[in-house]
Coordinates of C-alpha atoms and ligand atoms in Angstrom, one line a residue:
M1 CA 55.8 182.3 161.5
L2 CA 58.6 183.4 163.7
R3 CA 59.0 185.0 167.1
N4 CA 62.5 185.5 168.2
F5 CA 62.9 186.3 171.9
G6 CA 66.6 186.9 171.9
R7 CA 66.4 189.9 169.5
S8 CA 64.4 192.2 171.6
K9 CA 64.2 195.0 169.0
L10 CA 62.4 192.7 166.6
F11 CA 60.2 191.2 169.3
N12 CA 57.2 193.6 168.7
I13 CA 57.3 193.2 165.0
F14 CA 57.2 189.4 165.1
C15 CA 54.7 189.4 167.9
S16 CA 52.2 191.5 166.0
R17 CA 52.7 189.4 162.8
N18 CA 51.7 186.4 164.9
L19 CA 48.3 187.8 165.6
Y20 CA 47.4 186.4 162.2
S21 CA 48.6 183.0 163.1
S22 CA 47.2 182.5 166.6
M23 CA 45.7 179.2 165.7
A24 CA 49.0 177.7 164.5
P25 CA 50.7 175.3 167.0
K26 CA 53.4 177.1 168.8
V27 CA 56.9 175.5 168.9
L28 CA 59.6 176.7 171.3
L29 CA 63.2 176.1 170.2
T30 CA 65.7 176.6 173.0
Q31 CA 68.8 177.4 170.9
I32 CA 69.6 178.3 167.3
L33 CA 70.3 175.3 165.1
P34 CA 73.0 174.8 162.5
P35 CA 72.2 177.1 159.5
D36 CA 70.5 174.6 157.2
S37 CA 68.4 173.2 160.0
Q38 CA 67.4 176.7 161.3
K39 CA 66.2 177.5 157.8
L40 CA 64.3 174.2 157.7
I41 CA 62.4 174.9 160.9
E42 CA 61.8 178.5 160.0
S43 CA 60.3 177.4 156.7
A44 CA 57.6 175.3 158.4
K45 CA 54.5 177.3 157.5
D46 CA 52.0 175.6 159.8
I47 CA 53.7 176.4 163.1
E48 CA 54.4 179.6 165.1
L49 CA 58.1 179.4 166.1
V50 CA 59.6 181.1 169.1
Y51 CA 63.2 180.7 169.9
W52 CA 66.0 181.8 172.1
D53 CA 68.9 183.1 170.0
K54 CA 71.6 183.9 172.6
T55 CA 74.6 181.6 172.5
G56 CA 74.6 179.0 175.3
A57 CA 71.8 177.4 177.3
I58 CA 68.5 179.3 177.7
P59 CA 68.3 180.6 181.4
R60 CA 65.8 178.5 183.4
E61 CA 63.5 181.5 184.2
K62 CA 63.3 182.4 180.5
F63 CA 62.7 178.8 179.6
L64 CA 59.8 178.6 182.0
E65 CA 58.4 181.8 180.7
L66 CA 58.6 181.0 177.0
A67 CA 57.3 177.5 177.5
K68 CA 53.9 178.8 178.6
G69 CA 51.2 177.5 176.4
V70 CA 53.4 175.9 173.7
D71 CA 52.4 172.8 171.7
G72 CA 55.9 171.6 171.2
I73 CA 59.4 172.1 172.6
L74 CA 62.7 171.4 170.7
C75 CA 65.2 171.3 173.5
M76 CA 68.9 170.6 174.1
L77 CA 70.6 168.3 176.6
T78 CA 71.4 171.4 178.7
D79 CA 67.6 172.0 179.3
K80 CA 66.2 170.2 182.3
I81 CA 62.8 168.8 181.4
D82 CA 60.9 168.1 184.7
S83 CA 57.5 168.5 186.2
E84 CA 58.1 172.3 186.8
L85 CA 58.8 172.9 183.1
L86 CA 55.9 170.6 182.0
D87 CA 53.5 172.4 184.3
A88 CA 54.7 175.7 183.0
A89 CA 54.1 174.6 179.5
G90 CA 50.6 173.5 180.4
P91 CA 48.0 171.2 178.8
N92 CA 48.6 172.2 175.2
L93 CA 52.0 170.5 175.2
K94 CA 51.9 167.6 172.7
V95 CA 55.6 166.8 172.3
V96 CA 59.1 167.4 173.5
S97 CA 62.0 166.7 171.1
T98 CA 65.5 166.7 172.4
M99 CA 68.4 167.3 170.1
S100 CA 70.4 164.5 171.7
V101 CA 70.4 160.7 171.9
G102 CA 70.8 160.7 175.7
Y103 CA 67.8 161.8 177.8
D104 CA 69.0 161.8 181.4
H105 CA 68.0 165.5 181.5
V106 CA 64.4 164.5 181.1
D107 CA 62.2 163.1 183.9
L108 CA 60.7 160.2 182.0
S109 CA 58.2 159.4 184.8
E110 CA 56.5 162.7 184.2
F111 CA 56.2 161.9 180.4
R112 CA 54.7 158.5 181.3
K113 CA 52.2 160.1 183.7
R114 CA 51.2 162.8 181.2
S115 CA 51.4 160.6 178.0
I116 CA 53.6 163.1 176.2
P117 CA 55.9 161.6 173.6
L118 CA 59.6 162.3 173.7
G119 CA 61.7 162.4 170.6
H120 CA 65.5 162.0 170.5
T121 CA 68.2 161.6 167.8
P122 CA 69.7 158.1 167.9
G123 CA 72.2 156.8 165.3
V124 CA 73.3 159.9 163.5
L125 CA 75.8 160.9 166.1
T126 CA 77.4 157.5 166.6
D127 CA 80.3 158.0 164.3
A128 CA 81.2 161.5 165.6
V129 CA 81.1 160.4 169.2
A130 CA 83.1 157.2 168.5
D131 CA 85.7 159.3 166.7
I132 CA 86.1 161.5 169.8
T133 CA 86.3 158.5 172.0
V134 CA 89.2 157.1 170.0
L135 CA 90.8 160.6 169.9
L136 CA 90.7 160.7 173.7
V137 CA 92.1 157.2 174.0
L138 CA 95.0 158.1 171.8
A139 CA 95.5 161.6 173.4
A140 CA 95.6 160.0 176.8
A141 CA 97.8 157.1 175.7
R142 CA 100.3 159.4 174.0
R143 CA 100.2 162.3 176.6
I144 CA 99.1 164.9 174.0
R145 CA 98.0 167.5 176.6
E146 CA 101.4 167.4 178.2
G147 CA 103.1 167.4 174.8
F148 CA 101.3 170.6 173.7
R149 CA 102.2 172.3 177.0
A150 CA 105.8 171.3 176.7
V151 CA 106.0 172.8 173.2
E152 CA 104.3 176.0 174.3
K153 CA 106.5 176.4 177.4
G154 CA 109.8 175.7 175.5
E155 CA 110.3 172.5 177.4
W156 CA 110.6 170.4 174.3
I157 CA 113.6 168.0 174.4
W158 CA 114.3 164.7 172.7
S159 CA 115.5 161.9 174.9
P160 CA 115.0 158.2 174.8
T161 CA 113.0 158.5 178.0
W162 CA 111.1 161.7 177.6
M163 CA 107.3 162.0 177.3
L164 CA 106.8 158.2 176.9
G165 CA 103.3 157.1 176.4
V166 CA 101.6 153.7 176.1
Q167 CA 101.3 151.5 173.0
L168 CA 97.9 150.2 172.3
T169 CA 99.1 147.1 170.5
N170 CA 98.2 143.8 172.3
K171 CA 96.2 145.7 174.9
T172 CA 92.8 144.8 176.4
I173 CA 90.0 147.3 175.7
G174 CA 87.0 147.3 178.0
I175 CA 83.8 148.9 176.7
V176 CA 81.1 149.8 179.3
G177 CA 77.9 149.8 177.2
L178 CA 78.3 148.1 173.8
G179 CA 75.5 150.1 172.3
R180 CA 75.7 152.1 169.1
I181 CA 78.6 154.3 170.3
G182 CA 80.3 151.5 172.3
S183 CA 80.3 149.2 169.3
A184 CA 81.5 151.9 166.8
T185 CA 84.3 152.7 169.3
A186 CA 85.3 149.0 169.6
L187 CA 85.3 148.7 165.8
R188 CA 87.6 151.7 165.5
L189 CA 90.0 150.5 168.3
K190 CA 90.3 147.0 166.9
P191 CA 93.0 147.7 164.4
F192 CA 95.0 149.6 167.1
I193 CA 95.2 146.5 169.4
G194 CA 96.0 144.0 166.6
N195 CA 95.4 140.3 166.5
N196 CA 96.7 139.7 170.0
G197 CA 94.7 142.4 171.7
K198 CA 91.3 141.8 173.4
I199 CA 88.0 143.5 173.5
I200 CA 85.7 142.9 176.5
Y201 CA 82.5 144.6 177.4
F202 CA 80.0 145.1 180.2
G203 CA 76.3 145.7 179.8
R204 CA 72.9 144.4 180.9
V205 CA 72.4 142.0 177.9
E206 CA 74.5 140.0 175.4
K207 CA 75.0 142.0 172.3
P208 CA 74.7 140.2 168.9
I209 CA 77.2 142.6 167.4
A210 CA 79.9 141.4 169.9
S211 CA 80.8 138.3 167.9
S212 CA 81.7 140.3 164.7
L213 CA 83.8 142.6 166.9
G214 CA 85.5 139.7 168.6
A215 CA 84.2 141.1 171.9
T216 CA 83.5 139.1 175.0
K217 CA 80.9 140.0 177.7
V218 CA 82.3 140.0 181.2
E219 CA 81.2 141.1 184.7
F220 CA 81.9 144.7 185.6
D221 CA 84.5 143.6 188.2
T222 CA 86.4 141.7 185.5
L223 CA 86.3 144.5 183.1
I224 CA 87.8 147.1 185.5
R225 CA 90.5 144.7 186.7
E226 CA 91.6 143.4 183.3
S227 CA 91.3 146.4 181.0
D228 CA 94.2 148.5 179.9
V229 CA 91.8 150.9 178.3
I230 CA 88.3 151.6 179.6
C231 CA 85.8 153.4 177.4
I232 CA 82.6 154.5 179.2
C233 CA 79.9 154.5 176.5
C234 CA 76.7 153.7 178.4
A235 CA 73.6 155.7 179.2
L236 CA 73.4 157.6 182.5
N237 CA 70.6 156.2 184.6
E238 CA 70.0 155.2 188.2
E239 CA 72.2 152.0 187.8
T240 CA 75.1 153.7 186.1
K241 CA 75.2 156.9 188.1
E242 CA 78.6 157.2 189.8
M243 CA 79.4 153.5 189.0
F244 CA 83.0 154.7 188.7
N245 CA 84.0 155.6 192.2
Y246 CA 87.0 155.3 194.5
E247 CA 86.4 151.6 195.2
V248 CA 86.3 150.9 191.5
F249 CA 89.4 153.0 190.8
K250 CA 91.3 151.0 193.4
K251 CA 90.7 147.8 191.4
M252 CA 91.9 149.2 188.1
K253 CA 95.4 148.6 186.6
S254 CA 97.7 151.3 187.8
N255 CA 98.4 152.5 184.2
V256 CA 94.8 152.2 182.9
I257 CA 93.6 154.7 180.4
L258 CA 90.1 155.8 181.3
V259 CA 87.9 157.6 178.8
N260 CA 84.4 158.9 179.3
T261 CA 82.3 160.2 176.4
A262 CA 78.9 159.2 177.8
R263 CA 77.8 161.5 180.7
G264 CA 79.8 163.1 183.5
G265 CA 77.5 161.6 186.2
I266 CA 78.7 158.1 185.5
I267 CA 82.0 159.0 187.3
R268 CA 82.0 160.3 190.9
Q269 CA 84.4 163.1 190.1
D270 CA 85.6 163.9 193.7
D271 CA 86.7 160.2 193.9
L272 CA 88.5 160.5 190.5
C273 CA 90.5 163.5 191.8
R274 CA 91.2 161.6 195.0
A275 CA 92.4 158.5 193.1
L276 CA 94.6 160.7 190.8
S277 CA 96.1 162.6 193.7
E278 CA 97.0 159.2 195.3
G279 CA 98.8 158.2 192.0
M280 CA 96.2 155.8 190.7
L281 CA 95.3 155.5 187.0
G282 CA 97.5 156.0 184.0
S283 CA 95.7 158.7 182.2
V284 CA 92.2 160.0 181.7
G285 CA 90.3 161.5 178.7
L286 CA 86.9 163.2 179.3
D287 CA 84.4 164.7 176.9
V288 CA 81.8 164.9 179.7
V289 CA 82.3 166.1 183.3
T290 CA 80.3 167.5 186.2
P291 CA 79.3 170.2 186.0
E292 CA 79.4 171.4 182.5
P293 CA 80.9 173.8 181.7
L294 CA 83.7 172.9 184.2
N295 CA 85.1 175.8 186.2
P296 CA 88.7 176.5 184.9
N297 CA 89.9 176.2 188.5
D298 CA 88.3 172.7 189.0
P299 CA 90.8 170.4 190.7
L300 CA 90.4 167.9 187.9
L301 CA 92.3 170.2 185.5
K302 CA 95.4 170.3 187.8
F303 CA 96.3 166.8 186.8
D304 CA 98.6 166.7 183.7
K305 CA 97.4 163.3 182.8
V306 CA 93.8 164.3 182.5
T307 CA 92.6 165.6 179.1
V308 CA 89.3 167.3 179.1
V309 CA 87.4 168.5 176.0
P310 CA 84.2 170.5 176.2
H311 CA 81.4 168.0 175.4
I312 CA 82.1 168.1 171.6
G313 CA 81.4 164.4 171.0
S314 CA 78.7 165.1 168.4
G315 CA 80.3 168.4 167.4
T316 CA 80.7 168.2 163.6
L317 CA 78.6 170.4 161.3
E318 CA 77.4 167.3 159.5
T319 CA 76.3 165.5 162.6
R320 CA 74.7 168.4 164.4
T321 CA 72.8 169.2 161.2
M322 CA 71.5 165.6 161.0
M323 CA 70.6 165.7 164.7
A324 CA 68.8 169.0 164.4
N325 CA 66.9 167.7 161.3
I326 CA 65.7 164.7 163.2
A327 CA 64.7 166.8 166.2
I328 CA 62.7 169.0 163.8
E329 CA 61.0 166.0 162.3
N330 CA 60.1 164.8 165.8
V331 CA 58.7 168.1 167.0
L332 CA 56.7 168.8 163.8
S333 CA 55.3 165.3 163.8
G334 CA 54.3 165.7 167.5
V335 CA 52.5 169.0 167.0
R336 CA 50.7 167.6 163.9
G337 CA 49.4 164.7 165.9
E338 CA 51.6 162.2 164.0
T339 CA 53.8 159.4 165.4
L340 CA 57.3 160.6 166.1
P341 CA 59.9 159.0 163.7
H342 CA 62.4 158.7 166.5
A343 CA 60.6 158.4 169.9
V344 CA 62.0 157.3 173.2
E345 CA 60.1 154.2 174.5
V346 CA 58.8 156.1 177.4
N347 CA 56.6 153.3 178.7
F348 CA 58.9 150.5 178.5
D349 CA 62.5 151.8 178.7
T350 CA 63.8 153.8 181.6
K351 CA 67.4 154.0 180.3
Ligands
NAP401 P1 72.6 153.1 173.1 O1 72.9 152.4 171.8 O2 71.3 153.0 173.7 O3 73.6 152.4 174.1 C1 73.5 152.6 175.5 C2 74.3 151.5 176.2 O4 74.2 151.8 177.6 C3 73.8 150.1 175.9 O5 74.9 149.3 175.5 C4 73.3 149.7 177.3 O6 73.6 148.3 177.5 C5 74.2 150.5 178.2 N1 73.6 150.6 179.5 C6 72.4 151.2 179.9 N2 72.2 151.0 181.2 C7 73.2 150.2 181.6 C8 73.4 149.6 182.9 N3 72.7 149.8 183.9 N4 74.6 148.9 183.0 C9 75.4 148.7 181.9 N5 75.2 149.2 180.7 C10 74.1 150.0 180.6 O7 73.1 154.6 173.1 P2 74.2 155.3 172.3 O8 73.7 156.0 171.1 O9 75.4 154.4 172.1 O10 74.6 156.5 173.3 C11 75.2 156.1 174.6 C12 75.3 157.3 175.5 O11 76.3 158.2 175.0 C13 74.0 158.2 175.5 O12 73.1 157.7 176.5 C14 74.6 159.6 175.9 O13 74.5 159.8 177.3 C15 76.1 159.5 175.4 N6 76.3 160.4 174.3 C16 77.3 161.4 174.5 C17 77.6 162.2 173.5 C18 78.7 163.3 173.6 O14 78.6 164.3 172.9 N7 79.7 163.0 174.3 C19 76.8 162.2 172.3 C20 75.9 161.2 172.2 C21 75.6 160.4 173.2 P3 72.5 147.2 177.4 O15 72.0 147.3 176.0 O16 73.2 146.0 177.7 O17 71.4 147.6 178.4

């Protein structure tokens, strides 16, 4: 059964149809899913589905209003899930399923307190995000943003010294967070650096996969001093929040390539702008920034050597469909009282 709150003309029709299904668990979906996944969730006969169908994140007030009394929520990384939202949903709430692997938008302590399971979508987006990470490394190394602009402005010349970038061969790649995405990124970058290149990584624990990648675990300080390319691939949490700040930028190589495809909050952005304005860092590639969406007048965009893409790391039809399908499985399992196939370890893991 379907209630669609974005299409106000249809609202009354759907609303009255749902009088017959008042016992069905109610699931709130905060954005329309890719076509096959949307069909899949709409075909679930044993739930009453309500969803927000406008493009972009559901406004907070609307979210609080529509969450009232629901049994399950299928949300996005743009939806803050905190005590206010959980209170608004009320005691019927049995599950929250986020269509993302990261869950820094969720207040885990509230889930722990209330014993509500949280679903997420690990694994299926690893390839897509690793691809974007490599794309940004290459774009930054080869000054692609400046190149595009030069073509468009009629400034294209050929000269032995014009628009020179950096070769990746023999370079040291530093991966911060050798998890699923970090290791897939290392694997992709390995052929670019060749046999004389090096991969180092920083994380909390030794990673078994490191040996097959030829990667060595180092201290954070070593990684930022020795890397020619730094890829930020870790989760955002209390420890990693703003771990890249002015003091850290000062220690980096002057021509370092810095790429962040994890979360904007891992970089203190004002400090990044300060470092860039003082001539530090070689070039920067960002899929994630603070805030999102970034204001077109943001100082960050004034630097030619910064390439920003709009958080499209997982943005392929195949990947978003797989993510949405997992998020559907999680929310349906939750409202049916079953174990979630892909649950965040709320009790033990505060990543
Ligand atoms: P994952 O396999 O869980 O990897 C997370 C990594 O973060 C682990 O290697 C972990 O290292 C590291 N980490 C966590 N806390 C740390 C700390 N305090 N210090 C150092 N390292 C720490 O997750 P994943 O699937 O690779 O995803 C990683 C992140 O990518 C997500 O959390 C999400 O924020 C981001 N992401 C972005 C996009 C996008 O569209 N741009 C898409 C998907 C995901 P240890 O194992 O050593 O603790």
